[in-house]
XYZ file of N, CA, C and O in Angstrom:
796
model
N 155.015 40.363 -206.534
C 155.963 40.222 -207.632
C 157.327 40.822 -207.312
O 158.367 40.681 -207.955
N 157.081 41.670 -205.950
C 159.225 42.282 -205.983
C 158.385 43.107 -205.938
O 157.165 43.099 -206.104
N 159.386 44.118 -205.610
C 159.895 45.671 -205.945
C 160.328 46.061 -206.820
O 160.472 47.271 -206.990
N 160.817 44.831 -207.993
C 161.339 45.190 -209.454
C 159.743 45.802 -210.004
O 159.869 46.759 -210.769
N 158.411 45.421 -209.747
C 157.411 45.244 -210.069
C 156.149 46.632 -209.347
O 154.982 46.702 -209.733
N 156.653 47.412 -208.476
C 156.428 48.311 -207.795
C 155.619 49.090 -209.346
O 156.216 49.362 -210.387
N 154.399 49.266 -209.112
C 153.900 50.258 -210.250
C 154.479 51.609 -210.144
O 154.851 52.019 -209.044
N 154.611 52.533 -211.502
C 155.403 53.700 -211.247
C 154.357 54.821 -211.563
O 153.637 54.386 -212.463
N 153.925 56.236 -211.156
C 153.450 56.981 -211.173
C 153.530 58.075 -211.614
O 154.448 58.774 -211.185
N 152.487 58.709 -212.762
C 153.073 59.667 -213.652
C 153.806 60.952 -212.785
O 153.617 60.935 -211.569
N 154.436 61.800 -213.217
C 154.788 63.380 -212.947
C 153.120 63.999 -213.105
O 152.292 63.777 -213.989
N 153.024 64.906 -211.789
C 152.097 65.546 -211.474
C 151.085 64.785 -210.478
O 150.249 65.461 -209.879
N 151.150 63.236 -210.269
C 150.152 62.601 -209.773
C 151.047 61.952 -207.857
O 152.220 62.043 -207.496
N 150.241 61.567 -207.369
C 150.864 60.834 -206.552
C 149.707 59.638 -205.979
O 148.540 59.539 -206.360
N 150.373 58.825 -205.007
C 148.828 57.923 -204.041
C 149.884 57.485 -202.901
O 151.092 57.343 -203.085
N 149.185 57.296 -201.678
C 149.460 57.053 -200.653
C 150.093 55.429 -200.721
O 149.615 54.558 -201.448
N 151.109 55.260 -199.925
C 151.744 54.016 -200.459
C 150.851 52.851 -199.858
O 151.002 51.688 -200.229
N 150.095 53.153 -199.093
C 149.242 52.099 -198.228
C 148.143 51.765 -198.847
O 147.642 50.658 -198.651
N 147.536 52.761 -199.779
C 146.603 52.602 -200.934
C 147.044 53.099 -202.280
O 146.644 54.181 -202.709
N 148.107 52.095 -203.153
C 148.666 52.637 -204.214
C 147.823 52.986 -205.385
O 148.211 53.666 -206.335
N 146.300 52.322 -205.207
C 145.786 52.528 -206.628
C 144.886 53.496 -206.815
O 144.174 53.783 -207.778
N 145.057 54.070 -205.492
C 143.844 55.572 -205.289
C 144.999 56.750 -205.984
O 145.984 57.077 -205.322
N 144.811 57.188 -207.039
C 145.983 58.427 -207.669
C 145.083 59.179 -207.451
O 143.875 58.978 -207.570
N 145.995 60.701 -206.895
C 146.071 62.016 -206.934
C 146.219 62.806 -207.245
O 147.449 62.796 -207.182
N 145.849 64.200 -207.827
C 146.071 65.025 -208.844
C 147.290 66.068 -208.370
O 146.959 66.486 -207.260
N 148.319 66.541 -208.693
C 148.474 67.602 -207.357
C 148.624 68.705 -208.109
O 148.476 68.719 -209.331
N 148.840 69.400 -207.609
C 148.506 71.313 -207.714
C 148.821 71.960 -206.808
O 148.150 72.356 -205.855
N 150.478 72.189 -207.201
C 151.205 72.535 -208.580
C 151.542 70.681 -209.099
O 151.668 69.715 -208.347
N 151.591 70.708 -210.178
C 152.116 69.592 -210.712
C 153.283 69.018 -210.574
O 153.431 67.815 -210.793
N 154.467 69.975 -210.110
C 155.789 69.854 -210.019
C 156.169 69.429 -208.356
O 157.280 69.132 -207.917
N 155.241 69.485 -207.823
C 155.299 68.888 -206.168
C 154.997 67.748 -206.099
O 154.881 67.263 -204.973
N 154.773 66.949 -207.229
C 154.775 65.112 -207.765
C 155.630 64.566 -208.485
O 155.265 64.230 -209.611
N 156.693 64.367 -208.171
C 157.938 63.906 -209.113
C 157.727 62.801 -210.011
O 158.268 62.631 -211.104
N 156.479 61.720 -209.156
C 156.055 60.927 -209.842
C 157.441 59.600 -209.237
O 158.296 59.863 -208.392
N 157.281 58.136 -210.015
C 157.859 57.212 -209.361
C 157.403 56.369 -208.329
O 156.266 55.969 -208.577
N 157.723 56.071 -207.580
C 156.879 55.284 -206.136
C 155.654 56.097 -205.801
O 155.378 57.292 -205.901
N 155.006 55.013 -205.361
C 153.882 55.908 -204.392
C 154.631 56.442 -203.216
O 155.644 55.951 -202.718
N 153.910 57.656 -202.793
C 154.424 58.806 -201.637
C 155.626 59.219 -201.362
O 156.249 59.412 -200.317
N 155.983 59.386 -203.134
C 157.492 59.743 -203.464
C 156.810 61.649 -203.835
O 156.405 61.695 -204.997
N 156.694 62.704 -203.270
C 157.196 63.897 -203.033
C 158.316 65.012 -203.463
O 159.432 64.733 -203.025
N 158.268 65.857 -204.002
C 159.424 66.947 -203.754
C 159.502 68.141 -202.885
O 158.708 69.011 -202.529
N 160.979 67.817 -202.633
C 161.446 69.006 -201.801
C 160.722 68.786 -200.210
O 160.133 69.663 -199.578
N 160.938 67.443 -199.803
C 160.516 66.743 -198.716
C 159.176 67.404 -197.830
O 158.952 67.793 -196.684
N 158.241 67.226 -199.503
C 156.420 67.929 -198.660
C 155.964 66.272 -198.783
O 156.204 65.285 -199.479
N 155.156 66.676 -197.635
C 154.309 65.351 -197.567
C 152.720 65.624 -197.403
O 152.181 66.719 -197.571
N 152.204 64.659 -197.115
C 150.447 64.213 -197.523
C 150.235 64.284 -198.587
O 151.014 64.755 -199.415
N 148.914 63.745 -198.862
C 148.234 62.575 -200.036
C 148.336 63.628 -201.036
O 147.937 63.107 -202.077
N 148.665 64.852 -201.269
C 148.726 65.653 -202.570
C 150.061 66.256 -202.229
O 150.225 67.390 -202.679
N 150.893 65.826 -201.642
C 152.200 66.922 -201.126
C 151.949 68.368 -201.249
O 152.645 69.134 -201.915
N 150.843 68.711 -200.520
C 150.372 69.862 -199.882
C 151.479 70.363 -198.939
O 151.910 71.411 -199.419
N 152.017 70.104 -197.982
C 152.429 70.400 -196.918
C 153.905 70.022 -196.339
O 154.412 68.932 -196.602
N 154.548 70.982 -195.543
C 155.877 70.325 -194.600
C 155.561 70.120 -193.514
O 154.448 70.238 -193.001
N 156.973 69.641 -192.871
C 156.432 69.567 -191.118
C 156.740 70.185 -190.354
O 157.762 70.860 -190.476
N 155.867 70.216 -189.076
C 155.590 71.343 -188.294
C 157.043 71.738 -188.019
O 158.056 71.064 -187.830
N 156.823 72.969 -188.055
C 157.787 73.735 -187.379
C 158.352 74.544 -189.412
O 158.809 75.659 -189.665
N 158.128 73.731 -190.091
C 158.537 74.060 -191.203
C 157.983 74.876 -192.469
O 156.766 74.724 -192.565
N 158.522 75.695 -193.463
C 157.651 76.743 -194.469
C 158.014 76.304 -195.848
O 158.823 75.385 -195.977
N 157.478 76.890 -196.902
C 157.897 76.308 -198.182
C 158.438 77.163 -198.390
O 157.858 78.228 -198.181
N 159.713 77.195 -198.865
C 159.975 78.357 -199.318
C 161.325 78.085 -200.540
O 162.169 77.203 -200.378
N 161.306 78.974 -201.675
C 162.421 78.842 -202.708
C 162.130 77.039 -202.735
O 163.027 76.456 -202.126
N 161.271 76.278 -203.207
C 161.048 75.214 -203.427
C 161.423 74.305 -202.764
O 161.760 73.267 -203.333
N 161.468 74.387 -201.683
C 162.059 73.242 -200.700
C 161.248 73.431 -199.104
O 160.912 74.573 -198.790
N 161.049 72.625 -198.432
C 160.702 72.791 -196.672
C 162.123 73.425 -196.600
O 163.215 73.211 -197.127
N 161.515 74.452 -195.556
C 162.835 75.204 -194.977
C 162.275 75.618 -193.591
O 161.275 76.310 -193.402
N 163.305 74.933 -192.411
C 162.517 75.210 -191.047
C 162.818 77.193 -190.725
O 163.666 78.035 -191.021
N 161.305 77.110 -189.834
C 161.095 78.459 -189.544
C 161.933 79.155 -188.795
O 162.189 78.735 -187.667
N 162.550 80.410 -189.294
C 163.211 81.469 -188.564
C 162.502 82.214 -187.723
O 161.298 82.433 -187.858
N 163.390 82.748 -186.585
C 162.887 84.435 -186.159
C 162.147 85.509 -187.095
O 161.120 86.176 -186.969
N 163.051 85.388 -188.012
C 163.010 86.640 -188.823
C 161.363 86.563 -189.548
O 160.700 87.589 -189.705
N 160.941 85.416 -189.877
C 159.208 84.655 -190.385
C 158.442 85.061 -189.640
O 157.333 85.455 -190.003
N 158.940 85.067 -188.114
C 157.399 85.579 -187.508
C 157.651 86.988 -186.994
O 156.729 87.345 -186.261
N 158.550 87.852 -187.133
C 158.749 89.090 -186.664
C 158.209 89.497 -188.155
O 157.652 90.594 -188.136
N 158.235 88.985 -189.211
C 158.242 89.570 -190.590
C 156.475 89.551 -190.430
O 155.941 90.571 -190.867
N 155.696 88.673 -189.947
C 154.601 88.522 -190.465
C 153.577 89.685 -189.266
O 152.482 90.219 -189.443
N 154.494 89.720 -188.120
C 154.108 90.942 -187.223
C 153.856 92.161 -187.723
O 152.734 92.658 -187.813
N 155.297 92.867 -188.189
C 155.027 93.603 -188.771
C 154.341 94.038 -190.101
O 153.884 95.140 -190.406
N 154.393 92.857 -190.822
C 152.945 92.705 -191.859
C 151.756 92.990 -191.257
O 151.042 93.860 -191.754
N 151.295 92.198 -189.914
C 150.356 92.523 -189.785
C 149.876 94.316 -189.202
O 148.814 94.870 -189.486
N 150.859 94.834 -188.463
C 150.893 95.665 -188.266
C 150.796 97.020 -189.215
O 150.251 98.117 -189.087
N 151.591 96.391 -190.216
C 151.079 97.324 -191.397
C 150.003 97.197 -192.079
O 149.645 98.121 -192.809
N 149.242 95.983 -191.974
C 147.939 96.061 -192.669
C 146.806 96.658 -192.204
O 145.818 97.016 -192.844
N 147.094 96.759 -190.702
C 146.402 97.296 -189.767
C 146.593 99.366 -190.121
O 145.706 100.207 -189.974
N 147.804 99.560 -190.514
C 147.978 100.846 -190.482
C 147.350 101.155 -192.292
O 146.857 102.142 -192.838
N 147.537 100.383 -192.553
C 147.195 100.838 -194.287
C 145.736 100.736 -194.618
O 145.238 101.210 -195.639
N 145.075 100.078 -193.673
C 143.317 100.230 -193.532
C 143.203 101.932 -193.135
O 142.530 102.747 -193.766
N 143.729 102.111 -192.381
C 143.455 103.307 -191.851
C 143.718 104.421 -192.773
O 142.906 105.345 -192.738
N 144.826 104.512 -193.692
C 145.310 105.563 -194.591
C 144.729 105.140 -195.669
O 144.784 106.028 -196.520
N 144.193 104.202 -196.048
C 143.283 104.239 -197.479
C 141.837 104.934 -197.498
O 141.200 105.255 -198.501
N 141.332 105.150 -195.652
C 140.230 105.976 -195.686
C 140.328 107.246 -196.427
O 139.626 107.589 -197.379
N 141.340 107.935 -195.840
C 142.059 109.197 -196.713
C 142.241 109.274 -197.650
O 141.932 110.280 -198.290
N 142.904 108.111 -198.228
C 143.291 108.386 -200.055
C 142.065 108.023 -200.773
O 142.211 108.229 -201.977
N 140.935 107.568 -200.478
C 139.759 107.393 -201.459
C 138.778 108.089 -201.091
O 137.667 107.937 -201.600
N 139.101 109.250 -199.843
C 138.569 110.352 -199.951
C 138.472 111.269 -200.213
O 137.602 112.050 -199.828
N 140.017 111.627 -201.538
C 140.709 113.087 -201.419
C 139.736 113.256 -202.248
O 138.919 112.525 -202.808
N 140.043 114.669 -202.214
C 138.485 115.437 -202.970
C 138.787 115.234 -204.736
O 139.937 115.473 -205.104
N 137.988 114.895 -205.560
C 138.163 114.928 -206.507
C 138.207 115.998 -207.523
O 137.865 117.164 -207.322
N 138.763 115.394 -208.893
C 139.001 116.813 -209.795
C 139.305 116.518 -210.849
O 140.093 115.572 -210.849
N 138.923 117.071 -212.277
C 138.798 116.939 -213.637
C 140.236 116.191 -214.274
O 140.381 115.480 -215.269
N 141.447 116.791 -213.010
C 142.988 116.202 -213.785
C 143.566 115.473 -212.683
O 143.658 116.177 -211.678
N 144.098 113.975 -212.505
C 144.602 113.373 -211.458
C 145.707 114.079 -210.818
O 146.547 114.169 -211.713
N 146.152 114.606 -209.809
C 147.441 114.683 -209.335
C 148.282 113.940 -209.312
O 147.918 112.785 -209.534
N 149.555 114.116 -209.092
C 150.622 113.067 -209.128
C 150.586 111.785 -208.320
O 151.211 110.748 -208.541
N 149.586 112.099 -207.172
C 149.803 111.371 -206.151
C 148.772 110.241 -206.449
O 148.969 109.043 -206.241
N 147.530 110.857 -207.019
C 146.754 109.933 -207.256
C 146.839 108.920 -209.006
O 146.041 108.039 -209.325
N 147.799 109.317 -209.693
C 148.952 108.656 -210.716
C 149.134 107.438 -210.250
O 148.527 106.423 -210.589
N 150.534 107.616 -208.951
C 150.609 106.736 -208.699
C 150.127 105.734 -207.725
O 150.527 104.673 -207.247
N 148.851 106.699 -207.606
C 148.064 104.964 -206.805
C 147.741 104.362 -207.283
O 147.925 103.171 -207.034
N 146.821 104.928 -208.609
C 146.088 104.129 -209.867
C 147.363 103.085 -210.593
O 147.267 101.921 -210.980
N 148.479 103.956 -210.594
C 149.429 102.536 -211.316
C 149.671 101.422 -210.821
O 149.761 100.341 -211.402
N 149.828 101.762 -209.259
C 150.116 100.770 -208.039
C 149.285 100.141 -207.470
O 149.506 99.396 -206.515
N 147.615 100.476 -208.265
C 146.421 99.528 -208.516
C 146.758 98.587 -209.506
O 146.952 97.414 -209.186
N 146.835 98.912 -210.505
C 147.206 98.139 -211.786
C 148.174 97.057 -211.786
O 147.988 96.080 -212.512
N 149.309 97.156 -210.944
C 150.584 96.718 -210.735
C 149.833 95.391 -209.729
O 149.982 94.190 -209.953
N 149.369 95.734 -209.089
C 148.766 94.469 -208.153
C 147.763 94.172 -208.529
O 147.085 93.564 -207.700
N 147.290 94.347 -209.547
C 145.929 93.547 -210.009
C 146.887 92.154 -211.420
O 146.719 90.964 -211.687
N 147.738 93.152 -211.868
C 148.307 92.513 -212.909
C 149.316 91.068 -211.866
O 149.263 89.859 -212.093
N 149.703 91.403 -211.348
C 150.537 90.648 -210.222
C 150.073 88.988 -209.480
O 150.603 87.906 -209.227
N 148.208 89.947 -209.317
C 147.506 88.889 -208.958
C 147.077 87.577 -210.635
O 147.259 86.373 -210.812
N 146.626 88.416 -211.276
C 146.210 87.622 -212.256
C 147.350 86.678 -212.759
O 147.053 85.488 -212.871
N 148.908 87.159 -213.147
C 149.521 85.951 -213.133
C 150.052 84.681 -211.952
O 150.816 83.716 -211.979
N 149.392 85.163 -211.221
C 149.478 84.024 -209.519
C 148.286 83.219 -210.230
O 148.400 82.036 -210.552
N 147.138 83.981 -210.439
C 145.797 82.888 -211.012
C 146.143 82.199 -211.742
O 146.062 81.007 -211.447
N 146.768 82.621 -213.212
C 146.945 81.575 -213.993
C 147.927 80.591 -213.808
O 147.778 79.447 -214.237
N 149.182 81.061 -213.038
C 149.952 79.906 -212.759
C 149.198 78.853 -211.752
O 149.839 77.809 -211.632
N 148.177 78.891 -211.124
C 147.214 78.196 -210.281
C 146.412 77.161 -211.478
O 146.113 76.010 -211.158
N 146.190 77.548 -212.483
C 144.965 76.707 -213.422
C 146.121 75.330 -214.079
O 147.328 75.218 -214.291
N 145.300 74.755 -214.166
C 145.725 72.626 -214.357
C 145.878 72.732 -215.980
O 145.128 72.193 -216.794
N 147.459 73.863 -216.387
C 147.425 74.024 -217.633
C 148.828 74.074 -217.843
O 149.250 75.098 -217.306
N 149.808 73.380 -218.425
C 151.022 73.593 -218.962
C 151.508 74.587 -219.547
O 151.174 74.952 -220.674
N 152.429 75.176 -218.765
C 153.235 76.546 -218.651
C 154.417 76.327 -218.803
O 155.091 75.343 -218.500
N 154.778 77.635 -219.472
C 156.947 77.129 -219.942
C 157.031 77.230 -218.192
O 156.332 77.724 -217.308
N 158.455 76.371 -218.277
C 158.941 76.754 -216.878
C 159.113 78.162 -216.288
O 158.778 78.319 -215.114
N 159.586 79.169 -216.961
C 160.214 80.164 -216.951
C 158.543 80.910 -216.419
O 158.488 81.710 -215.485
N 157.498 80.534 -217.081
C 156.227 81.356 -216.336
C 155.946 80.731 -214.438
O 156.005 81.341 -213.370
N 155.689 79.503 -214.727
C 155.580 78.637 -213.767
C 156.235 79.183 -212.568
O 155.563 79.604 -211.626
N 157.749 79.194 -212.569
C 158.709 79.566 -211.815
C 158.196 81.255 -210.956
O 158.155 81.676 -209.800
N 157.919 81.721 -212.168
C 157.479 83.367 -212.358
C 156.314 83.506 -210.967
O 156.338 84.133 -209.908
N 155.350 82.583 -211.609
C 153.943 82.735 -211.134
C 153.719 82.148 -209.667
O 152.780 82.475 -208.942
N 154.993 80.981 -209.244
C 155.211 80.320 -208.160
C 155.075 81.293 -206.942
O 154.387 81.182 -205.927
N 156.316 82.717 -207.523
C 156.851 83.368 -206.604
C 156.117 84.018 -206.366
O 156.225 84.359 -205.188
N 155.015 84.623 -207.035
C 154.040 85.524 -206.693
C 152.529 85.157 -205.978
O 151.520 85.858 -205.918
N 152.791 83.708 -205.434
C 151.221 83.438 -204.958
C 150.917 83.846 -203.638
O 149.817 83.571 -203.161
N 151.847 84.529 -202.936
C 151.363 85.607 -201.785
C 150.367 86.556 -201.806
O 149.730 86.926 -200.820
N 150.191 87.080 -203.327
C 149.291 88.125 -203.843
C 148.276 87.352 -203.822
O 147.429 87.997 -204.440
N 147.845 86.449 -203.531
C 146.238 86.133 -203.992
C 146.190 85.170 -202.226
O 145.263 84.391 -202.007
N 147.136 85.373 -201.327
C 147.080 84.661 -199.961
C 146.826 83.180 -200.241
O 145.731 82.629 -200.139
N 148.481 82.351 -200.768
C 148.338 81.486 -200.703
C 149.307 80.647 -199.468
O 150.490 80.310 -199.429
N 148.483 80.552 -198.789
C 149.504 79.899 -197.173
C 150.671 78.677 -197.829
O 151.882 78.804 -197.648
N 150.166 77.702 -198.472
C 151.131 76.605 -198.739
C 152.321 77.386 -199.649
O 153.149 76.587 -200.088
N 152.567 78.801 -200.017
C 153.776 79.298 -200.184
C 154.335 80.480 -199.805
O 155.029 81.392 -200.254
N 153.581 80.006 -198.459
C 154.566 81.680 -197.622
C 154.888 80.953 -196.146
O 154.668 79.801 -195.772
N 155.469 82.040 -195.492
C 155.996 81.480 -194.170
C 154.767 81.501 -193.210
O 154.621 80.624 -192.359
N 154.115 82.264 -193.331
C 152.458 82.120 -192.366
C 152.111 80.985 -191.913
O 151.269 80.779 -191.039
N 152.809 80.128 -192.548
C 152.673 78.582 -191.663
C 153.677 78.029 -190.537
O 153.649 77.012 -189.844
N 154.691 79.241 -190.641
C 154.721 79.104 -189.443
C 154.373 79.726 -187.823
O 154.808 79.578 -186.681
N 153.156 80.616 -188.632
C 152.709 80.538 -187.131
C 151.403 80.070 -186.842
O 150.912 79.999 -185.716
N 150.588 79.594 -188.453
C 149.466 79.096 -188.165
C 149.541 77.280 -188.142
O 148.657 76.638 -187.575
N 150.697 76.616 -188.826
C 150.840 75.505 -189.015
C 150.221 75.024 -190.168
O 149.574 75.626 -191.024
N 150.532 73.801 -190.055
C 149.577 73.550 -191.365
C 148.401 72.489 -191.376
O 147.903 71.978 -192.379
N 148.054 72.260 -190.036
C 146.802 71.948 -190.055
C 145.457 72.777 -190.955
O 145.340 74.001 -190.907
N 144.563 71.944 -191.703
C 143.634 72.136 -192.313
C 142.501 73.668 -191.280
O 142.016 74.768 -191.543
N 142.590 72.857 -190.269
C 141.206 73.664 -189.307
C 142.149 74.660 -189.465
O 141.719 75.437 -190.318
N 143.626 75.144 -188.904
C 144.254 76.063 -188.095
C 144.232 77.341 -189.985
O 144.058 78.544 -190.180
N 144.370 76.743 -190.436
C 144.741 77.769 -191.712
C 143.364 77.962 -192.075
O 143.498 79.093 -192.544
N 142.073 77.696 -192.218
C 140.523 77.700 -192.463
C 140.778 79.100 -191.487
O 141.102 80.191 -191.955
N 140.582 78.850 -190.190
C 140.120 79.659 -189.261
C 141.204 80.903 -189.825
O 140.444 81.692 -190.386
N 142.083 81.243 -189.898
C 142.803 82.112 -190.281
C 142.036 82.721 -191.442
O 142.140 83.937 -191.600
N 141.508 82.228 -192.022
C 141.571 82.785 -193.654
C 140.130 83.383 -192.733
O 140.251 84.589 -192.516
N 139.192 82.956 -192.324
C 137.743 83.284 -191.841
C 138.185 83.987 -191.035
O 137.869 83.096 -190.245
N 138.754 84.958 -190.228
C 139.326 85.594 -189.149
C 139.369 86.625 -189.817
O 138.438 87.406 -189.622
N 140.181 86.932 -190.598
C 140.122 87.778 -191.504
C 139.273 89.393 -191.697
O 139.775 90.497 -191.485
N 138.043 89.131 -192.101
C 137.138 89.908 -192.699
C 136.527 90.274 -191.285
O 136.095 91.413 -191.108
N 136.486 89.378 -190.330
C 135.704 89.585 -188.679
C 136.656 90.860 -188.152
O 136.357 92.033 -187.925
N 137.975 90.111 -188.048
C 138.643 91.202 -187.774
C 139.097 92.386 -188.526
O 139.703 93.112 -187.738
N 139.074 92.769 -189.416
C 139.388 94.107 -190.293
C 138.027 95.182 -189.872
O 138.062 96.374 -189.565
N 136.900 94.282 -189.990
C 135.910 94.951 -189.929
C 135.710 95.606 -188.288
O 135.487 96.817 -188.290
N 135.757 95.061 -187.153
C 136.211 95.218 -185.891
C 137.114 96.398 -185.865
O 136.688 97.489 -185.485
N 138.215 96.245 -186.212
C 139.522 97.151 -186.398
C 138.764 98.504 -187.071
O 138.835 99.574 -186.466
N 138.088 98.415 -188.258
C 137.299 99.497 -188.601
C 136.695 100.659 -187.923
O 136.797 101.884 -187.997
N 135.854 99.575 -187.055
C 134.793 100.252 -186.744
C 135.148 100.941 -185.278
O 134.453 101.847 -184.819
N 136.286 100.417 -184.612
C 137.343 100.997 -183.606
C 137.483 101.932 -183.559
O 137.262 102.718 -182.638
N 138.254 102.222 -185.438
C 139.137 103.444 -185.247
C 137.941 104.397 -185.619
O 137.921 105.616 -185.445
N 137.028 103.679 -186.120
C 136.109 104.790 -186.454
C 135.441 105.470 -185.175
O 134.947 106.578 -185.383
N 135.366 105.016 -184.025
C 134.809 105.444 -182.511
C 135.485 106.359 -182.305
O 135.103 107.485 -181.986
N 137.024 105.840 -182.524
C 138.138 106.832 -181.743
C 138.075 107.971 -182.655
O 138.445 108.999 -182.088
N 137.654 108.185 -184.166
C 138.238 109.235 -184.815
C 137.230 110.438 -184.237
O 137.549 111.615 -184.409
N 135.814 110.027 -183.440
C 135.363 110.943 -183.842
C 135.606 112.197 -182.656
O 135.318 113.392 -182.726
N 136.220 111.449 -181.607
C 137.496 112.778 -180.691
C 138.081 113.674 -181.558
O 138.232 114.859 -181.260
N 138.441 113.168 -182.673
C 139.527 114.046 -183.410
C 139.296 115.532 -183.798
O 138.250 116.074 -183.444
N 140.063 116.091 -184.384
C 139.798 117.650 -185.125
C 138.712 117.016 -186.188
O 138.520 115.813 -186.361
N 137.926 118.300 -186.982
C 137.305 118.122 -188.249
C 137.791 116.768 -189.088
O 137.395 115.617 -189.272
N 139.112 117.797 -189.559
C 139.425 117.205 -190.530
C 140.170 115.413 -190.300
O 140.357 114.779 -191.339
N 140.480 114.846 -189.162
C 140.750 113.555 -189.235
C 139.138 112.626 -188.427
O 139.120 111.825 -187.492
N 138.527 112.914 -188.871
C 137.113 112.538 -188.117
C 136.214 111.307 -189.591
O 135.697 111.669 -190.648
N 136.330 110.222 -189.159
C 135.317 110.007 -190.199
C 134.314 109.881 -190.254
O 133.783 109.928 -189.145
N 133.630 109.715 -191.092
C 132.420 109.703 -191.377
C 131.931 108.693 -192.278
O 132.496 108.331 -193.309
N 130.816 108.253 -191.805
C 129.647 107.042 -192.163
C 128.787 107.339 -193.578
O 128.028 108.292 -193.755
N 129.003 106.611 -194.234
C 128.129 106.834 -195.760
C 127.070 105.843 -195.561
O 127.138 104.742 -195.014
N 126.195 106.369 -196.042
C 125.186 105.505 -196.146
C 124.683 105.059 -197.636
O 123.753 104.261 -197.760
């Protein structure tokens, strides 16, 4: 019938233009502009506009190709996650006592603060209409709950399906490894930096 005749596709949905009548849900909703089939925003592509292209990150709502600064940033992330395993042995060992100290104040708040942080990443995640102003809110915060399709981590894992799986499963192998390391090495140490095994 033409292209005057091209079926049009709601906002939130999309379908591959080669199979227009297979529709897609997407999530976030706002990464489907809707219109033609394998019409996209902020130039992501595949069958749910999941994704940019290689070499590229999502970032501030648009593909934005990867910097230096993305993978030196995610180094030293990792490097600090590596160091903050190690100092939380300490802080959930300090000896306890009837009145919190200051110090342990503000860990408990700075528990709270990232639990609260995470839960609005969740709900901006659920297939539920949100003012923009939350949406927007909840977008920025889905790092807290490790969401790869909105951080730069893709650019060093890509965005192949297998390559980001294996990452996320890597994870728990390695922390636990890293653990049990430092736990060999501590027990060289003086008394007091030595840990010890609970059973």
């Amino acid at each position: 019938l033409g292209q005057k005749f091209t079926p049009q596709i709601q906002q939130g949905y999309m379908s591959d233009p080669a199979e227009p009548t297979k529709i897609f849900k997407c999530q976030p909703a706002a990464n489907c502009p809707g219109g033609k089939p394998g019409t996209c925003t902020g130039a992501l592509q595949g069958k749910l506009c999941s994704r940019c292209s290689a070499g590229e990150a999502w970032i501030d709502g648009a593909c934005t190709a990867c910097q230096p600064i993305h993978f030196v940033g995610w180094y030293v992330f990792g490097t600090a996650a590596l160091g903050g395993t190690v100092a939380s042995y300490f802080v959930v060992n300090l000896p306890g006592s009837r009145r919190a100290s200051r110090f342990q104040l503000v860990m408990m708040t700075f528990g709270l603060v990232v639990h609260a942080v995470q839960t609005v990443a969740l709900f901006g995640m659920m297939s539920v209409t949100w003012p923009s102003i939350f949406t927007s809110t909840s977008g920025s915060l889905q790092f807290a709950v490790l969401d790869l399709n909105r951080s730069t981590l893709t650019c060093l894992t890509g965005w192949g399906d297998t390559e980001r799986f294996v990452m996320f499963a890597m994870m728990f192998p390695v922390l636990s490894v890293w653990v049990l390391l430092v736990w060999a090495i501590s027990q060289y140490f003086p008394r007091w930096g030595r840990w010890v095994l609970a059973y």
